[in-house]
Amino acid sequence: MIETRSEPTFDKGLANTIAAESEMSYIDGVNGVLEYVGIDIDTLARSSTFEETVFLLWRRRLPTTAELEHFNAEIRREYQLPEPLWTTIQQIPATATPMHALRTLVSALAVHDEEADVNTPDANERKAIRLLARTPALIANFDRHRKGKEFVRPDATQDIATSFLTMLNGAPPTETMARALDVCLILHADHGFNASTFAALVTISTLSDMYSAVTTAIGTLKGPLHGGANEAVMRMLEEIGDIDAVEAFVKEKLVRKERVMGFGHRVYKAYDPRATYLKTFAGQLAEDTGNLHLFEMSRAIEKIMHDAVGAKGIHPNVDFYSATTYYSLGLDIDLFTPLFAMSRVAGWAGHCIEYLLDNKLMRPRCDYTGPHGIEYVPIGDR
Ligand code: SDX
């Protein structure tokens, strides 16, 4: 237990502030370690599934075979969207950004859930499962709607990764593709008090509801300094265009003190362990799908960044190689961040439930720097 300070201290961006305790993710930023409930992320990526990882995060232990089968059944029973949501999806302009669509549709889920404002642990667990189970259908079918394609409803015989890709593409994925997405969902499931999780906790700490908290989180994840970075990395690769242009592009950005997307992290000052895993993955997938040029460009960027700012603790983060991975999976670039959200619903909902066990309203202070003693001048005299 770290001591609780009574005197307010100024910590812009809360970089050095511990807001609460949690048993879900352990991050060692110096040594580049990430554990979910004590299990190393690399081991989980190699050995687990997204659904098993969600069970681990929410129940703080690995399930037995029977428990996992029951958990899978609970999730798949909730795949189907409330019927009016299909009309709601059609009412969203085809030109809408998928993250705006997702934020809108998660809010719409709330108005069809009679438990939306029931704040008991059991009701919140059920809502967590509904959010996890339904987000894939919202993302995939908004994409189908904006492309003028027929809706594809979720198939309860499939796991989340397979069901999402089947809805998105209108046909089941290969096992390799489904496993690749499953691993990406594991890697993105939770990560301590990142900005979007913290935003969700601020919302739930007022005893608002799970849907409002997840809506807050989606809006927060959208920013390019956070979950939006994976899309920004892909657009950067497209802008650079060719490996021969990499060095000049990166060096010019650094000279202009601009952020190179996919690098740096508030906590990791070593290589993000998720990036370590994703790098290998991206390389294999890129080779299998004819996108090796993207992977080679990424490696070239990494080398230049390492030489230029590696000593400052700026290394690839989870978003850098997930860009090539998602592109190789055939996803549109503006679906990269919704995919991040689809996984992080696990962390957002899990942290909300955990924080409510010992809730305290999140309300930091601000250091007032404005004037005092100003006279009120009637408008006629101004
Ligand atoms: C995610 O918090 C989480 O856990 C998030 C996440 C999760 O799983 O939820 O891990 C997912 O959001 C990963 C991060 C994705 N964002 C990006 O890739 C955007 C690019 N990265 C940067 O904007 C930045 O690294 C942040 C925002 C991620 C962290 O920045 P900090 O901690 O606020 O640090 P800073 O911006 O003050 O930078 C410190 C120094 C600066 O140099 P000086 O002014 O001190 O000389 O490092 C430099 C920065 O210029 N720097 C970079 C850089 N990131 C930091 N320089 C070039 N390129 C970068 N990407």
CSV table of C-alpha atoms and ligand atoms in Angstrom, one decimal:
chain,number,residue,atom,x,y,z
A,1,MET,CA,0.0,0.0,0.0
A,2,ILE,CA,1.5,3.3,-1.1
A,3,GLU,CA,1.0,6.2,1.3
A,4,THR,CA,-2.0,8.5,0.7
A,5,ARG,CA,-1.0,12.1,0.4
A,6,SER,CA,-3.2,14.7,2.2
A,7,GLU,CA,-1.6,17.9,0.9
A,8,PRO,CA,-2.5,18.5,-2.8
A,9,THR,CA,0.5,18.2,-5.2
A,10,PHE,CA,0.6,19.4,-8.9
A,11,ASP,CA,1.1,16.5,-11.3
A,12,LYS,CA,0.1,17.6,-14.8
A,13,GLY,CA,-1.3,14.7,-16.8
A,14,LEU,CA,-1.3,12.7,-13.6
A,15,ALA,CA,2.0,11.0,-14.8
A,16,ASN,CA,3.2,10.3,-11.3
A,17,THR,CA,-0.1,9.8,-9.5
A,18,ILE,CA,-1.6,6.6,-8.4
A,19,ALA,CA,-5.3,6.9,-8.4
A,20,ALA,CA,-6.3,3.5,-7.1
A,21,GLU,CA,-5.2,-0.1,-6.6
A,22,SER,CA,-6.0,-2.9,-9.1
A,23,GLU,CA,-5.4,-6.6,-9.4
A,24,MET,CA,-5.9,-6.7,-13.2
A,25,SER,CA,-2.7,-5.5,-15.0
A,26,TYR,CA,0.8,-5.2,-13.8
A,27,ILE,CA,3.1,-2.9,-16.0
A,28,ASP,CA,6.8,-2.6,-15.4
A,29,GLY,CA,7.7,0.4,-17.6
A,30,VAL,CA,11.5,0.2,-17.0
A,31,ASN,CA,11.8,-3.5,-17.9
A,32,GLY,CA,9.0,-3.7,-20.4
A,33,VAL,CA,6.8,-6.2,-18.5
A,34,LEU,CA,3.1,-6.6,-18.8
A,35,GLU,CA,1.2,-9.2,-16.8
A,36,TYR,CA,-2.6,-9.9,-16.6
A,37,VAL,CA,-3.3,-11.1,-13.1
A,38,GLY,CA,0.3,-12.2,-12.7
A,39,ILE,CA,0.6,-14.1,-16.1
A,40,ASP,CA,3.1,-12.7,-18.6
A,41,ILE,CA,1.4,-11.2,-21.7
A,42,ASP,CA,3.7,-13.1,-24.1
A,43,THR,CA,2.6,-16.4,-22.5
A,44,LEU,CA,-1.1,-15.4,-22.8
A,45,ALA,CA,-0.7,-14.4,-26.4
A,46,ARG,CA,0.9,-17.8,-27.2
A,47,SER,CA,-1.3,-20.0,-25.1
A,48,SER,CA,-4.6,-18.3,-24.3
A,49,THR,CA,-7.7,-17.1,-26.1
A,50,PHE,CA,-9.4,-13.8,-25.9
A,51,GLU,CA,-12.4,-15.2,-24.0
A,52,GLU,CA,-10.2,-17.1,-21.5
A,53,THR,CA,-8.1,-13.9,-21.0
A,54,VAL,CA,-11.3,-11.9,-20.3
A,55,PHE,CA,-12.3,-14.5,-17.7
A,56,LEU,CA,-8.8,-14.2,-16.1
A,57,LEU,CA,-9.1,-10.4,-16.0
A,58,TRP,CA,-12.7,-10.3,-14.6
A,59,ARG,CA,-12.4,-13.3,-12.2
A,60,ARG,CA,-8.7,-12.9,-11.4
A,61,ARG,CA,-7.9,-16.5,-12.2
A,62,LEU,CA,-7.9,-18.9,-15.1
A,63,PRO,CA,-11.1,-20.9,-15.7
A,64,THR,CA,-11.5,-24.7,-15.7
A,65,THR,CA,-12.6,-26.3,-18.9
A,66,ALA,CA,-16.2,-26.3,-17.7
A,67,GLU,CA,-16.1,-22.7,-16.5
A,68,LEU,CA,-14.7,-21.6,-19.8
A,69,GLU,CA,-17.4,-23.5,-21.7
A,70,HIS,CA,-20.0,-21.8,-19.5
A,71,PHE,CA,-18.4,-18.4,-20.0
A,72,ASN,CA,-18.3,-18.8,-23.7
A,73,ALA,CA,-22.0,-19.8,-23.7
A,74,GLU,CA,-22.9,-16.8,-21.6
A,75,ILE,CA,-21.1,-14.5,-24.1
A,76,ARG,CA,-22.6,-16.1,-27.2
A,77,ARG,CA,-26.1,-16.0,-25.7
A,78,GLU,CA,-25.7,-12.2,-25.7
A,79,TYR,CA,-24.3,-11.9,-29.3
A,80,GLN,CA,-27.6,-10.8,-30.8
A,81,LEU,CA,-28.3,-7.1,-30.9
A,82,PRO,CA,-31.6,-5.7,-29.6
A,83,GLU,CA,-33.7,-5.7,-32.8
A,84,PRO,CA,-34.1,-1.9,-32.9
A,85,LEU,CA,-30.3,-1.5,-33.1
A,86,TRP,CA,-30.3,-2.7,-36.7
A,87,THR,CA,-32.4,0.3,-37.6
A,88,THR,CA,-30.2,2.5,-35.5
A,89,ILE,CA,-27.2,1.3,-37.5
A,90,GLN,CA,-28.9,2.2,-40.8
A,91,GLN,CA,-29.7,5.7,-39.5
A,92,ILE,CA,-26.0,6.5,-39.1
A,93,PRO,CA,-24.6,8.3,-42.2
A,94,ALA,CA,-22.4,6.0,-44.3
A,95,THR,CA,-19.8,8.8,-44.1
A,96,ALA,CA,-19.5,8.7,-40.3
A,97,THR,CA,-16.2,7.8,-38.7
A,98,PRO,CA,-16.4,4.3,-37.3
A,99,MET,CA,-15.4,5.5,-33.8
A,100,HIS,CA,-18.2,8.1,-33.8
A,101,ALA,CA,-20.6,5.3,-35.0
A,102,LEU,CA,-19.4,2.9,-32.3
A,103,ARG,CA,-19.7,5.5,-29.5
A,104,THR,CA,-23.3,6.3,-30.7
A,105,LEU,CA,-24.3,2.6,-31.0
A,106,VAL,CA,-22.9,1.7,-27.6
A,107,SER,CA,-25.0,4.5,-26.2
A,108,ALA,CA,-28.0,3.2,-28.1
A,109,LEU,CA,-27.5,-0.3,-26.5
A,110,ALA,CA,-28.2,1.3,-23.2
A,111,VAL,CA,-31.7,2.5,-24.0
A,112,HIS,CA,-32.7,-1.1,-24.8
A,113,ASP,CA,-31.2,-2.6,-21.6
A,114,GLU,CA,-33.7,-2.6,-18.7
A,115,GLU,CA,-30.7,-3.1,-16.4
A,116,ALA,CA,-28.8,-0.1,-17.7
A,117,ASP,CA,-29.1,1.8,-14.4
A,118,VAL,CA,-28.9,-1.1,-12.0
A,119,ASN,CA,-25.5,-0.8,-10.3
A,120,THR,CA,-25.3,-4.1,-8.5
A,121,PRO,CA,-22.2,-6.3,-9.1
A,122,ASP,CA,-24.3,-9.0,-10.8
A,123,ALA,CA,-26.1,-6.6,-13.1
A,124,ASN,CA,-22.8,-5.0,-14.0
A,125,GLU,CA,-21.3,-8.4,-14.8
A,126,ARG,CA,-24.2,-9.1,-17.1
A,127,LYS,CA,-23.8,-5.7,-18.8
A,128,ALA,CA,-20.1,-6.3,-19.2
A,129,ILE,CA,-20.8,-9.5,-21.0
A,130,ARG,CA,-23.5,-7.8,-23.2
A,131,LEU,CA,-21.0,-5.1,-24.1
A,132,LEU,CA,-18.2,-7.5,-24.9
A,133,ALA,CA,-20.6,-9.8,-26.9
A,134,ARG,CA,-22.3,-7.0,-28.9
A,135,THR,CA,-19.5,-4.6,-29.8
A,136,PRO,CA,-18.2,-6.8,-32.6
A,137,ALA,CA,-21.6,-6.9,-34.3
A,138,LEU,CA,-21.9,-3.1,-34.0
A,139,ILE,CA,-18.5,-2.5,-35.6
A,140,ALA,CA,-18.8,-5.1,-38.4
A,141,ASN,CA,-22.3,-4.2,-39.3
A,142,PHE,CA,-21.8,-0.5,-39.4
A,143,ASP,CA,-19.0,-1.2,-41.9
A,144,ARG,CA,-21.4,-3.4,-43.9
A,145,HIS,CA,-24.0,-0.6,-43.7
A,146,ARG,CA,-21.6,2.1,-44.9
A,147,LYS,CA,-20.6,-0.1,-47.9
A,148,GLY,CA,-24.2,-0.8,-48.8
A,149,LYS,CA,-23.9,-4.5,-47.9
A,150,GLU,CA,-26.6,-6.6,-46.3
A,151,PHE,CA,-26.2,-7.1,-42.5
A,152,VAL,CA,-24.6,-10.3,-41.3
A,153,ARG,CA,-25.8,-11.4,-37.8
A,154,PRO,CA,-23.5,-13.0,-35.3
A,155,ASP,CA,-23.1,-16.7,-35.4
A,156,ALA,CA,-23.3,-18.2,-31.8
A,157,THR,CA,-21.3,-21.2,-32.9
A,158,GLN,CA,-18.2,-19.0,-33.4
A,159,ASP,CA,-15.8,-17.3,-30.9
A,160,ILE,CA,-15.6,-13.5,-30.9
A,161,ALA,CA,-12.7,-13.2,-33.3
A,162,THR,CA,-14.2,-15.6,-35.9
A,163,SER,CA,-17.6,-14.2,-35.5
A,164,PHE,CA,-16.4,-10.6,-36.0
A,165,LEU,CA,-14.4,-11.5,-39.2
A,166,THR,CA,-17.4,-13.5,-40.5
A,167,MET,CA,-19.7,-10.6,-40.0
A,168,LEU,CA,-17.2,-8.1,-41.4
A,169,ASN,CA,-16.4,-10.1,-44.6
A,170,GLY,CA,-19.5,-12.1,-45.1
A,171,ALA,CA,-17.6,-15.3,-45.0
A,172,PRO,CA,-15.7,-17.2,-42.3
A,173,PRO,CA,-12.0,-16.4,-42.0
A,174,THR,CA,-9.1,-18.8,-42.3
A,175,GLU,CA,-8.0,-20.3,-39.0
A,176,THR,CA,-4.8,-18.3,-39.3
A,177,MET,CA,-6.6,-15.0,-39.7
A,178,ALA,CA,-9.0,-15.8,-36.8
A,179,ARG,CA,-6.1,-16.8,-34.5
A,180,ALA,CA,-4.2,-13.6,-35.5
A,181,LEU,CA,-7.2,-11.5,-34.5
A,182,ASP,CA,-7.7,-13.5,-31.3
A,183,VAL,CA,-4.1,-12.8,-30.3
A,184,CYS,CA,-4.5,-9.1,-31.1
A,185,LEU,CA,-7.6,-9.0,-28.9
A,186,ILE,CA,-5.6,-10.7,-26.0
A,187,LEU,CA,-2.8,-8.1,-26.4
A,188,HIS,CA,-5.2,-5.1,-26.3
A,189,ALA,CA,-7.6,-6.3,-23.5
A,190,ASP,CA,-6.2,-4.3,-20.6
A,191,HIS,CA,-3.4,-2.0,-19.6
A,192,GLY,CA,-3.8,-0.4,-16.2
A,193,PHE,CA,-5.1,3.1,-15.9
A,194,ASN,CA,-4.5,4.2,-19.5
A,195,ALA,CA,-6.5,7.3,-20.5
A,196,SER,CA,-9.6,5.6,-21.7
A,197,THR,CA,-9.8,3.2,-18.7
A,198,PHE,CA,-9.3,6.1,-16.3
A,199,ALA,CA,-12.0,8.1,-18.1
A,200,ALA,CA,-14.4,5.1,-17.6
A,201,LEU,CA,-13.5,5.1,-13.9
A,202,VAL,CA,-14.1,8.8,-13.5
A,203,THR,CA,-17.6,8.2,-15.0
A,204,ILE,CA,-18.4,5.0,-12.9
A,205,SER,CA,-17.1,6.7,-9.7
A,206,THR,CA,-20.0,9.1,-9.8
A,207,LEU,CA,-22.2,5.9,-9.6
A,208,SER,CA,-23.3,6.5,-13.2
A,209,ASP,CA,-23.7,3.4,-15.3
A,210,MET,CA,-21.5,0.9,-17.3
A,211,TYR,CA,-22.8,2.1,-20.7
A,212,SER,CA,-22.0,5.7,-19.9
A,213,ALA,CA,-18.6,4.7,-18.7
A,214,VAL,CA,-17.8,2.7,-21.8
A,215,THR,CA,-19.1,5.5,-24.0
A,216,THR,CA,-16.7,7.9,-22.2
A,217,ALA,CA,-13.9,5.4,-22.8
A,218,ILE,CA,-14.6,5.0,-26.5
A,219,GLY,CA,-14.5,8.8,-26.9
A,220,THR,CA,-11.2,8.9,-25.0
A,221,LEU,CA,-9.6,6.0,-26.9
A,222,LYS,CA,-10.3,7.7,-30.2
A,223,GLY,CA,-7.5,10.3,-29.8
A,224,PRO,CA,-4.3,9.7,-31.8
A,225,LEU,CA,-2.2,10.0,-28.7
A,226,HIS,CA,-4.0,6.9,-27.4
A,227,GLY,CA,-6.0,4.3,-29.3
A,228,GLY,CA,-6.1,6.3,-32.5
A,229,ALA,CA,-2.4,5.9,-32.9
A,230,ASN,CA,-2.7,2.6,-34.8
A,231,GLU,CA,-4.7,4.3,-37.6
A,232,ALA,CA,-2.1,7.2,-37.5
A,233,VAL,CA,0.8,4.7,-38.0
A,234,MET,CA,-0.9,3.2,-41.1
A,235,ARG,CA,-1.6,6.6,-42.6
A,236,MET,CA,2.1,7.5,-41.9
A,237,LEU,CA,3.2,4.4,-43.7
A,238,GLU,CA,1.0,5.3,-46.6
A,239,GLU,CA,2.3,8.9,-46.6
A,240,ILE,CA,5.9,7.7,-46.6
A,241,GLY,CA,5.0,5.4,-49.5
A,242,ASP,CA,8.4,3.8,-50.0
A,243,ILE,CA,11.3,2.5,-47.9
A,244,ASP,CA,13.7,4.9,-49.6
A,245,ALA,CA,11.7,7.8,-48.2
A,246,VAL,CA,11.6,6.6,-44.6
A,247,GLU,CA,14.8,8.2,-43.3
A,248,ALA,CA,14.1,11.7,-44.6
A,249,PHE,CA,10.5,11.5,-43.4
A,250,VAL,CA,11.3,10.4,-39.9
A,251,LYS,CA,14.2,12.8,-39.4
A,252,GLU,CA,12.1,15.8,-40.6
A,253,LYS,CA,9.4,14.9,-38.1
A,254,LEU,CA,12.0,14.7,-35.3
A,255,VAL,CA,13.5,18.0,-36.3
A,256,ARG,CA,10.0,19.6,-36.2
A,257,LYS,CA,9.6,18.1,-32.7
A,258,GLU,CA,6.5,16.2,-34.0
A,259,ARG,CA,5.5,12.9,-32.6
A,260,VAL,CA,6.2,9.8,-34.7
A,261,MET,CA,3.0,7.8,-34.2
A,262,GLY,CA,3.4,4.3,-32.6
A,263,PHE,CA,6.4,5.3,-30.6
A,264,GLY,CA,6.8,6.4,-27.0
A,265,HIS,CA,4.6,5.6,-24.0
A,266,ARG,CA,3.7,7.3,-20.7
A,267,VAL,CA,4.8,4.2,-18.8
A,268,TYR,CA,7.1,2.1,-21.0
A,269,LYS,CA,10.6,3.5,-21.3
A,270,ALA,CA,11.6,0.1,-22.6
A,271,TYR,CA,10.2,-1.9,-25.6
A,272,ASP,CA,6.4,-2.4,-25.1
A,273,PRO,CA,6.2,-6.2,-24.6
A,274,ARG,CA,3.0,-6.2,-26.8
A,275,ALA,CA,5.0,-4.6,-29.6
A,276,THR,CA,7.7,-7.3,-29.2
A,277,TYR,CA,5.1,-10.0,-29.9
A,278,LEU,CA,3.2,-8.1,-32.6
A,279,LYS,CA,6.5,-7.4,-34.5
A,280,THR,CA,7.0,-11.1,-35.0
A,281,PHE,CA,3.3,-11.5,-35.8
A,282,ALA,CA,3.2,-8.6,-38.3
A,283,GLY,CA,6.2,-9.9,-40.1
A,284,GLN,CA,4.7,-13.3,-40.6
A,285,LEU,CA,1.3,-12.0,-41.6
A,286,ALA,CA,2.8,-9.4,-43.9
A,287,GLU,CA,4.8,-12.1,-45.7
A,288,ASP,CA,1.7,-14.3,-46.0
A,289,THR,CA,-0.4,-11.5,-47.4
A,290,GLY,CA,2.0,-9.7,-49.7
A,291,ASN,CA,2.5,-6.7,-47.4
A,292,LEU,CA,6.1,-7.3,-46.6
A,293,HIS,CA,7.0,-3.8,-47.9
A,294,LEU,CA,5.0,-2.3,-45.0
A,295,PHE,CA,6.8,-4.5,-42.5
A,296,GLU,CA,10.2,-3.6,-43.9
A,297,MET,CA,9.3,0.1,-43.8
A,298,SER,CA,8.2,-0.3,-40.2
A,299,ARG,CA,11.5,-1.9,-39.3
A,300,ALA,CA,13.4,0.9,-41.1
A,301,ILE,CA,11.4,3.5,-39.1
A,302,GLU,CA,12.2,1.6,-35.9
A,303,LYS,CA,15.9,1.6,-36.6
A,304,ILE,CA,16.0,5.3,-37.2
A,305,MET,CA,13.9,6.1,-34.1
A,306,HIS,CA,16.1,3.8,-32.0
A,307,ASP,CA,19.3,5.6,-33.1
A,308,ALA,CA,17.7,9.0,-32.7
A,309,VAL,CA,15.6,8.7,-29.5
A,310,GLY,CA,16.0,5.2,-28.2
A,311,ALA,CA,18.3,6.5,-25.4
A,312,LYS,CA,15.4,8.7,-24.3
A,313,GLY,CA,13.3,5.6,-23.7
A,314,ILE,CA,11.2,6.1,-26.8
A,315,HIS,CA,10.5,2.7,-28.4
A,316,PRO,CA,7.6,1.1,-30.4
A,317,ASN,CA,4.4,0.8,-28.5
A,318,VAL,CA,1.5,-1.6,-29.1
A,319,ASP,CA,0.2,0.5,-31.9
A,320,PHE,CA,3.2,0.5,-34.1
A,321,TYR,CA,3.2,-3.1,-35.4
A,322,SER,CA,-0.6,-3.6,-34.8
A,323,ALA,CA,-1.0,-1.3,-37.8
A,324,THR,CA,0.7,-3.7,-40.2
A,325,THR,CA,-1.0,-6.6,-38.6
A,326,TYR,CA,-4.5,-5.2,-39.0
A,327,TYR,CA,-3.8,-4.0,-42.5
A,328,SER,CA,-2.6,-7.5,-43.4
A,329,LEU,CA,-5.8,-8.9,-41.9
A,330,GLY,CA,-7.6,-6.9,-44.6
A,331,LEU,CA,-9.1,-4.3,-42.2
A,332,ASP,CA,-9.9,-0.8,-43.4
A,333,ILE,CA,-7.6,1.7,-41.7
A,334,ASP,CA,-10.4,3.4,-39.9
A,335,LEU,CA,-11.5,0.1,-38.3
A,336,PHE,CA,-8.2,-0.3,-36.5
A,337,THR,CA,-9.2,1.8,-33.4
A,338,PRO,CA,-12.7,0.3,-33.2
A,339,LEU,CA,-10.9,-3.1,-33.1
A,340,PHE,CA,-8.8,-1.8,-30.2
A,341,ALA,CA,-12.1,-0.7,-28.5
A,342,MET,CA,-13.7,-4.2,-29.1
A,343,SER,CA,-10.9,-5.7,-27.1
A,344,ARG,CA,-10.5,-3.0,-24.5
A,345,VAL,CA,-14.2,-3.3,-23.5
A,346,ALA,CA,-12.8,-6.1,-21.4
A,347,GLY,CA,-10.5,-3.8,-19.4
A,348,TRP,CA,-12.9,-0.9,-19.2
A,349,ALA,CA,-15.8,-3.1,-17.8
A,350,GLY,CA,-13.5,-5.1,-15.6
A,351,HIS,CA,-12.0,-2.0,-14.0
A,352,CYS,CA,-15.4,-0.4,-13.5
A,353,ILE,CA,-16.6,-3.5,-11.6
A,354,GLU,CA,-13.4,-3.7,-9.6
A,355,TYR,CA,-13.4,0.0,-8.7
A,356,LEU,CA,-17.0,-0.1,-7.5
A,357,LEU,CA,-15.9,-2.7,-4.9
A,358,ASP,CA,-14.3,0.3,-3.0
A,359,ASN,CA,-15.6,3.3,-4.8
A,360,LYS,CA,-14.5,6.9,-4.3
A,361,LEU,CA,-15.6,9.8,-6.5
A,362,MET,CA,-12.7,10.8,-8.8
A,363,ARG,CA,-12.4,14.6,-8.4
A,364,PRO,CA,-8.8,16.0,-8.6
A,365,ARG,CA,-8.0,19.7,-7.8
A,366,CYS,CA,-6.9,22.4,-10.1
A,367,ASP,CA,-4.4,25.2,-9.3
A,368,TYR,CA,-6.4,28.4,-9.8
A,369,THR,CA,-4.2,31.0,-11.7
A,370,GLY,CA,-6.8,33.5,-12.5
A,371,PRO,CA,-7.5,37.0,-10.8
A,372,HIS,CA,-9.3,37.8,-7.5
A,373,GLY,CA,-11.4,40.7,-6.3
A,374,ILE,CA,-12.6,41.8,-9.8
A,375,GLU,CA,-15.5,44.3,-9.7
A,376,TYR,CA,-18.7,43.4,-11.5
A,377,VAL,CA,-19.3,46.2,-14.1
A,378,PRO,CA,-22.9,46.6,-15.4
A,379,ILE,CA,-23.1,45.8,-19.1
A,380,GLY,CA,-24.1,49.4,-19.9
A,381,ASP,CA,-20.8,50.7,-18.5
A,382,ARG,CA,-18.4,48.2,-20.2
B,1,SDX,C1,-1.5,3.7,-26.3
B,1,SDX,O1,-1.4,4.5,-21.4
B,1,SDX,C2,-1.5,3.4,-22.1
B,1,SDX,O2,-1.3,2.3,-21.5
B,1,SDX,C3,-1.9,3.5,-23.5
B,1,SDX,C4,-1.9,2.2,-24.3
B,1,SDX,C5,-2.9,1.2,-23.8
B,1,SDX,O3,-2.7,0.0,-24.0
B,1,SDX,O4,-4.0,1.7,-23.4
B,1,SDX,O5,-0.6,1.6,-24.1
B,1,SDX,C6,-2.1,2.4,-25.8
B,1,SDX,O6,-2.2,4.7,-26.3
B,1,SDX,C7,-0.1,3.7,-26.7
B,1,SDX,C8,0.4,5.1,-27.1
B,1,SDX,C9,-0.1,5.4,-28.5
B,1,SDX,N1,0.3,6.8,-28.9
B,1,SDX,C10,1.2,7.1,-29.8
B,1,SDX,O7,1.9,6.3,-30.4
B,1,SDX,C11,1.3,8.6,-30.1
B,1,SDX,C12,2.8,9.0,-30.1
B,1,SDX,N2,3.3,8.9,-28.8
B,1,SDX,C13,3.4,10.2,-28.0
B,1,SDX,O8,2.5,11.1,-28.3
B,1,SDX,C14,3.8,10.0,-26.6
B,1,SDX,O9,4.8,9.1,-26.5
B,1,SDX,C15,2.7,9.6,-25.6
B,1,SDX,C16,1.6,10.5,-25.6
B,1,SDX,C17,2.2,8.2,-25.8
B,1,SDX,C18,3.3,9.7,-24.2
B,1,SDX,O10,3.8,10.9,-24.0
B,1,SDX,P1,4.2,11.6,-22.6
B,1,SDX,O11,4.4,10.5,-21.6
B,1,SDX,O12,3.2,12.6,-22.3
B,1,SDX,O13,5.6,12.2,-22.9
B,1,SDX,P2,5.8,13.5,-23.7
B,1,SDX,O14,4.8,13.6,-24.8
B,1,SDX,O15,6.0,14.6,-22.8
B,1,SDX,O16,7.2,13.2,-24.4
B,1,SDX,C19,8.4,13.1,-23.6
B,1,SDX,C20,9.6,13.4,-24.6
B,1,SDX,C21,9.4,14.7,-25.4
B,1,SDX,O17,10.7,15.1,-25.8
B,1,SDX,P3,11.2,16.5,-25.0
B,1,SDX,O18,10.2,17.6,-25.2
B,1,SDX,O19,11.3,16.1,-23.5
B,1,SDX,O20,12.5,16.7,-25.6
B,1,SDX,O21,9.6,12.3,-25.5
B,1,SDX,C22,9.4,12.8,-26.8
B,1,SDX,C23,8.7,14.2,-26.7
B,1,SDX,O22,9.0,15.0,-27.8
B,1,SDX,N3,8.5,11.9,-27.5
B,1,SDX,C24,8.5,11.6,-28.8
B,1,SDX,C25,7.4,10.7,-29.0
B,1,SDX,N4,6.9,10.4,-27.8
B,1,SDX,C26,7.5,11.2,-26.9
B,1,SDX,N5,9.2,12.1,-29.8
B,1,SDX,C27,8.9,11.6,-31.1
B,1,SDX,N6,8.0,10.7,-31.3
B,1,SDX,C28,7.2,10.2,-30.3
B,1,SDX,N7,6.3,9.4,-30.6
